CSV table of C-alpha atoms in Angstrom, one decimal:
chain,number,residue,atom,x,y,z
A,1,GLU,CA,73.5,96.2,120.7
A,2,LYS,CA,75.3,98.7,118.6
A,3,ALA,CA,76.7,100.3,121.9
A,4,ASP,CA,78.0,97.3,123.2
A,5,LYS,CA,79.5,96.2,119.7
A,6,ASN,CA,81.2,99.9,119.5
A,7,ALA,CA,82.4,99.5,123.1
A,8,GLN,CA,83.9,96.2,122.3
A,9,ARG,CA,85.7,97.6,119.6
A,10,LEU,CA,87.0,100.4,121.4
A,11,GLY,CA,88.5,97.9,124.2
A,12,GLN,CA,90.1,96.1,121.3
A,13,ILE,CA,91.7,99.3,120.0
A,14,VAL,CA,92.6,100.0,123.5
A,15,ASN,CA,94.2,96.8,123.9
A,16,ASP,CA,96.0,97.0,120.7
A,17,LEU,CA,97.3,100.4,121.1
A,18,ASP,CA,98.8,99.2,124.6
A,19,THR,CA,100.3,96.2,122.7
A,20,ILE,CA,101.7,98.0,120.0
A,21,THR,CA,103.0,101.1,122.5
A,22,LYS,CA,104.7,98.6,124.5
A,23,TYR,CA,106.6,97.0,121.0
A,24,GLU,CA,107.8,100.4,120.1
A,25,SER,CA,109.1,101.1,123.3
A,26,GLY,CA,110.8,98.3,124.1
A,27,PHE,CA,109.1,97.1,127.4
A,28,LEU,CA,107.4,94.3,125.8
A,29,GLN,CA,109.1,91.0,126.3
A,30,ILE,CA,109.4,88.1,124.3
A,31,ASP,CA,110.2,84.7,125.6
A,32,ILE,CA,112.0,82.4,123.5
A,33,GLU,CA,111.2,78.6,123.8
A,34,PRO,CA,111.4,75.7,121.4
A,35,PHE,CA,108.2,74.8,119.9
A,36,ASP,CA,106.8,73.0,116.8
A,37,MET,CA,105.3,75.6,114.4
A,38,LEU,CA,103.4,72.8,112.3
A,39,ILE,CA,101.5,72.1,115.7
A,40,LEU,CA,100.7,75.7,116.4
A,41,VAL,CA,99.6,76.2,112.6
A,42,HIS,CA,97.0,73.4,113.0
A,43,GLU,CA,96.0,74.7,116.5
A,44,VAL,CA,95.3,78.0,114.7
A,45,ILE,CA,93.5,76.5,112.0
A,46,GLU,CA,91.0,74.5,114.5
A,47,GLU,CA,90.6,77.9,116.5
A,48,LEU,CA,89.5,79.9,113.3
A,49,GLU,CA,87.3,77.1,111.7
A,50,ILE,CA,84.0,78.3,112.7
A,51,GLN,CA,84.8,82.0,111.2
A,52,ALA,CA,86.2,80.1,108.1
A,53,LYS,CA,83.2,78.0,107.6
A,54,GLU,CA,80.7,81.4,107.8
A,55,LYS,CA,82.2,82.4,104.4
A,56,SER,CA,82.8,78.9,102.9
A,57,ILE,CA,86.7,79.1,102.9
A,58,GLN,CA,88.8,76.1,103.4
A,59,LEU,CA,91.7,76.2,105.5
A,60,HIS,CA,94.8,74.0,104.5
A,61,CYS,CA,98.1,73.3,105.8
A,62,TYR,CA,101.1,72.4,103.8
A,63,ALA,CA,104.3,70.9,105.3
A,64,LYS,CA,106.7,68.5,103.6
A,65,ASP,CA,107.7,65.8,105.9
A,66,GLY,CA,110.2,67.0,108.6
A,67,THR,CA,110.8,69.4,111.5
A,68,TYR,CA,109.5,72.6,112.0
A,69,ILE,CA,110.8,73.5,115.8
A,70,VAL,CA,111.3,77.3,116.0
A,71,ASN,CA,112.8,79.2,119.0
A,72,ALA,CA,110.5,82.1,119.3
A,73,ASP,CA,108.0,83.4,121.6
A,74,LYS,CA,104.8,80.8,121.0
A,75,SER,CA,102.1,82.9,122.2
A,76,ARG,CA,103.2,86.3,120.5
A,77,ILE,CA,103.6,84.1,117.1
A,78,ARG,CA,100.3,82.3,117.9
A,79,GLN,CA,98.9,86.0,117.7
A,80,VAL,CA,100.8,86.9,114.3
A,81,ILE,CA,99.5,83.5,112.6
A,82,VAL,CA,95.8,84.3,114.0
A,83,ASN,CA,95.8,87.6,112.6
A,84,LEU,CA,97.2,86.6,109.2
A,85,VAL,CA,94.7,84.0,108.9
A,86,TYR,CA,91.7,85.9,110.3
A,87,ASN,CA,92.5,88.8,107.9
A,88,SER,CA,92.6,86.1,105.0
A,89,ILE,CA,89.1,85.0,105.9
A,90,LYS,CA,87.9,88.6,106.4
A,91,TYR,CA,88.7,89.9,103.2
A,92,GLY,CA,88.6,86.1,101.4
A,93,ASN,CA,86.1,85.6,99.0
A,94,GLN,CA,83.3,83.6,99.6
A,95,GLY,CA,84.3,79.8,98.9
A,96,GLY,CA,87.8,80.8,98.8
A,97,ASN,CA,91.1,79.1,100.3
A,98,THR,CA,93.7,80.1,102.7
A,99,ASN,CA,96.7,78.0,102.7
A,100,ILE,CA,99.5,78.0,105.1
A,101,ARG,CA,102.7,76.8,104.1
A,102,LEU,CA,105.9,76.0,105.9
A,103,SER,CA,109.1,75.2,104.8
A,104,ASN,CA,112.5,74.4,106.6
A,105,THR,CA,115.8,75.9,105.1
A,106,GLY,CA,117.7,74.1,107.7
A,107,GLU,CA,118.3,77.6,109.7
A,108,LYS,CA,114.9,78.9,109.3
A,109,VAL,CA,111.5,77.8,109.0
A,110,ILE,CA,109.4,80.2,106.2
A,111,VAL,CA,105.7,80.8,107.0
A,112,GLU,CA,103.4,81.7,104.4
A,113,VAL,CA,99.9,82.5,104.6
A,114,ALA,CA,98.2,82.8,101.2
A,115,ASP,CA,94.7,83.5,100.2
A,116,ASN,CA,92.7,83.9,96.9
A,117,GLY,CA,90.7,86.9,98.3
A,118,ILE,CA,90.1,90.7,97.5
A,119,GLY,CA,93.9,91.4,97.5
A,120,ILE,CA,95.6,94.7,98.0
A,121,PRO,CA,96.1,97.4,95.3
A,122,GLN,CA,99.8,98.0,94.6
A,123,GLN,CA,99.6,101.6,95.9
A,124,HIS,CA,98.8,100.3,99.3
A,125,LEU,CA,101.5,97.2,99.7
A,126,ASN,CA,104.6,99.4,101.0
A,127,ARG,CA,101.9,101.1,103.8
A,128,VAL,CA,99.9,98.0,105.0
A,129,PHE,CA,101.9,97.6,108.2
A,130,GLU,CA,101.7,101.0,109.3
A,131,ARG,CA,99.5,101.9,112.2
A,132,PHE,CA,96.3,102.5,111.6
A,133,TYR,CA,96.6,102.3,108.0
A,134,ARG,CA,93.4,101.0,106.0
A,135,VAL,CA,93.4,100.1,102.2
A,136,ASP,CA,89.7,100.5,101.9
A,137,LYS,CA,88.4,102.9,104.6
A,138,HIS,CA,84.6,102.4,104.2
A,139,ARG,CA,84.7,98.4,103.7
A,140,ASN,CA,87.2,98.2,107.3
A,141,ARG,CA,84.4,100.3,109.0
A,142,GLU,CA,82.1,97.8,108.3
A,143,THR,CA,84.1,94.7,109.0
A,144,GLY,CA,85.5,96.5,112.1
A,145,GLY,CA,89.1,96.1,113.3
A,146,SER,CA,91.4,98.6,114.8
A,147,GLY,CA,93.9,99.2,111.9
A,148,LEU,CA,96.7,97.9,114.2
A,149,GLY,CA,96.7,94.1,113.7
A,150,LEU,CA,99.5,94.1,110.9
A,151,SER,CA,101.3,96.7,112.3
A,152,ILE,CA,101.5,94.4,115.4
A,153,CYS,CA,102.5,91.3,113.3
A,154,LYS,CA,105.4,93.4,112.0
A,155,HIS,CA,106.8,94.4,115.4
A,156,ILE,CA,106.4,90.8,117.0
A,157,VAL,CA,108.5,89.3,113.9
A,158,GLU,CA,110.8,92.1,114.1
A,159,ALA,CA,111.3,91.5,117.8
A,160,HIS,CA,112.3,88.1,116.7
A,161,ASN,CA,115.0,89.6,114.7
A,162,GLU,CA,113.3,88.6,111.6
A,163,THR,CA,111.0,90.3,108.9
A,164,ILE,CA,107.7,89.9,107.3
A,165,HIS,CA,106.5,90.7,103.6
A,166,VAL,CA,103.6,91.1,101.9
A,167,MET,CA,103.0,90.4,97.9
A,168,SER,CA,99.5,90.8,96.6
A,169,THR,CA,97.3,91.4,93.4
A,170,GLU,CA,94.1,93.2,93.5
A,171,GLY,CA,91.5,90.7,92.9
A,172,ALA,CA,93.7,87.9,93.2
A,173,GLY,CA,94.8,87.5,96.9
A,174,SER,CA,97.8,88.3,99.0
A,175,VAL,CA,100.7,86.4,100.7
A,176,PHE,CA,102.3,87.1,103.8
A,177,THR,CA,105.5,85.6,104.7
A,178,PHE,CA,107.9,85.7,107.5
A,179,THR,CA,110.6,83.4,109.0
A,180,LEU,CA,111.9,82.2,112.5
A,181,PRO,CA,114.9,80.6,113.8
A,182,CYS,CA,115.3,76.8,113.8
A,183,GLY,CA,115.2,75.3,117.1
């Protein structure tokens, strides 16, 4: 059982390394198409509902009436949202919340993933998007992961000529925000 778990983890690391290498070398193409970000967010919430329930974490989507059509690579943006929401569950507090907020400026759709989890210490904030960087090495060894997820998110968002940001307070939670062009 341990060998299988470690083999799966190693396989995920190899896949993540392959993905990030392609992004960094410019070989990974993105397929831009218009799609509804609100629908995608609801699909991700449904996909991660079981993991959230295991920690009694509530997943919510907030979006004012309006349109949330973006021009982006839907499968890659799904990967970003899944990673951000999964991390918020993984590092969230039992009985906590993860809120995905969408807003439309007319030119951009702003996507915000906020939680009330353990947060990230201030001294680590400027490094969380680095490859293999881990805030708490002991905790991450226990919870798994390749240490590449946030780096991959950054590369995907930057491949869309956009940026991703993080704000966090240790013990209070984190907020990850990125933008995409309206479709």
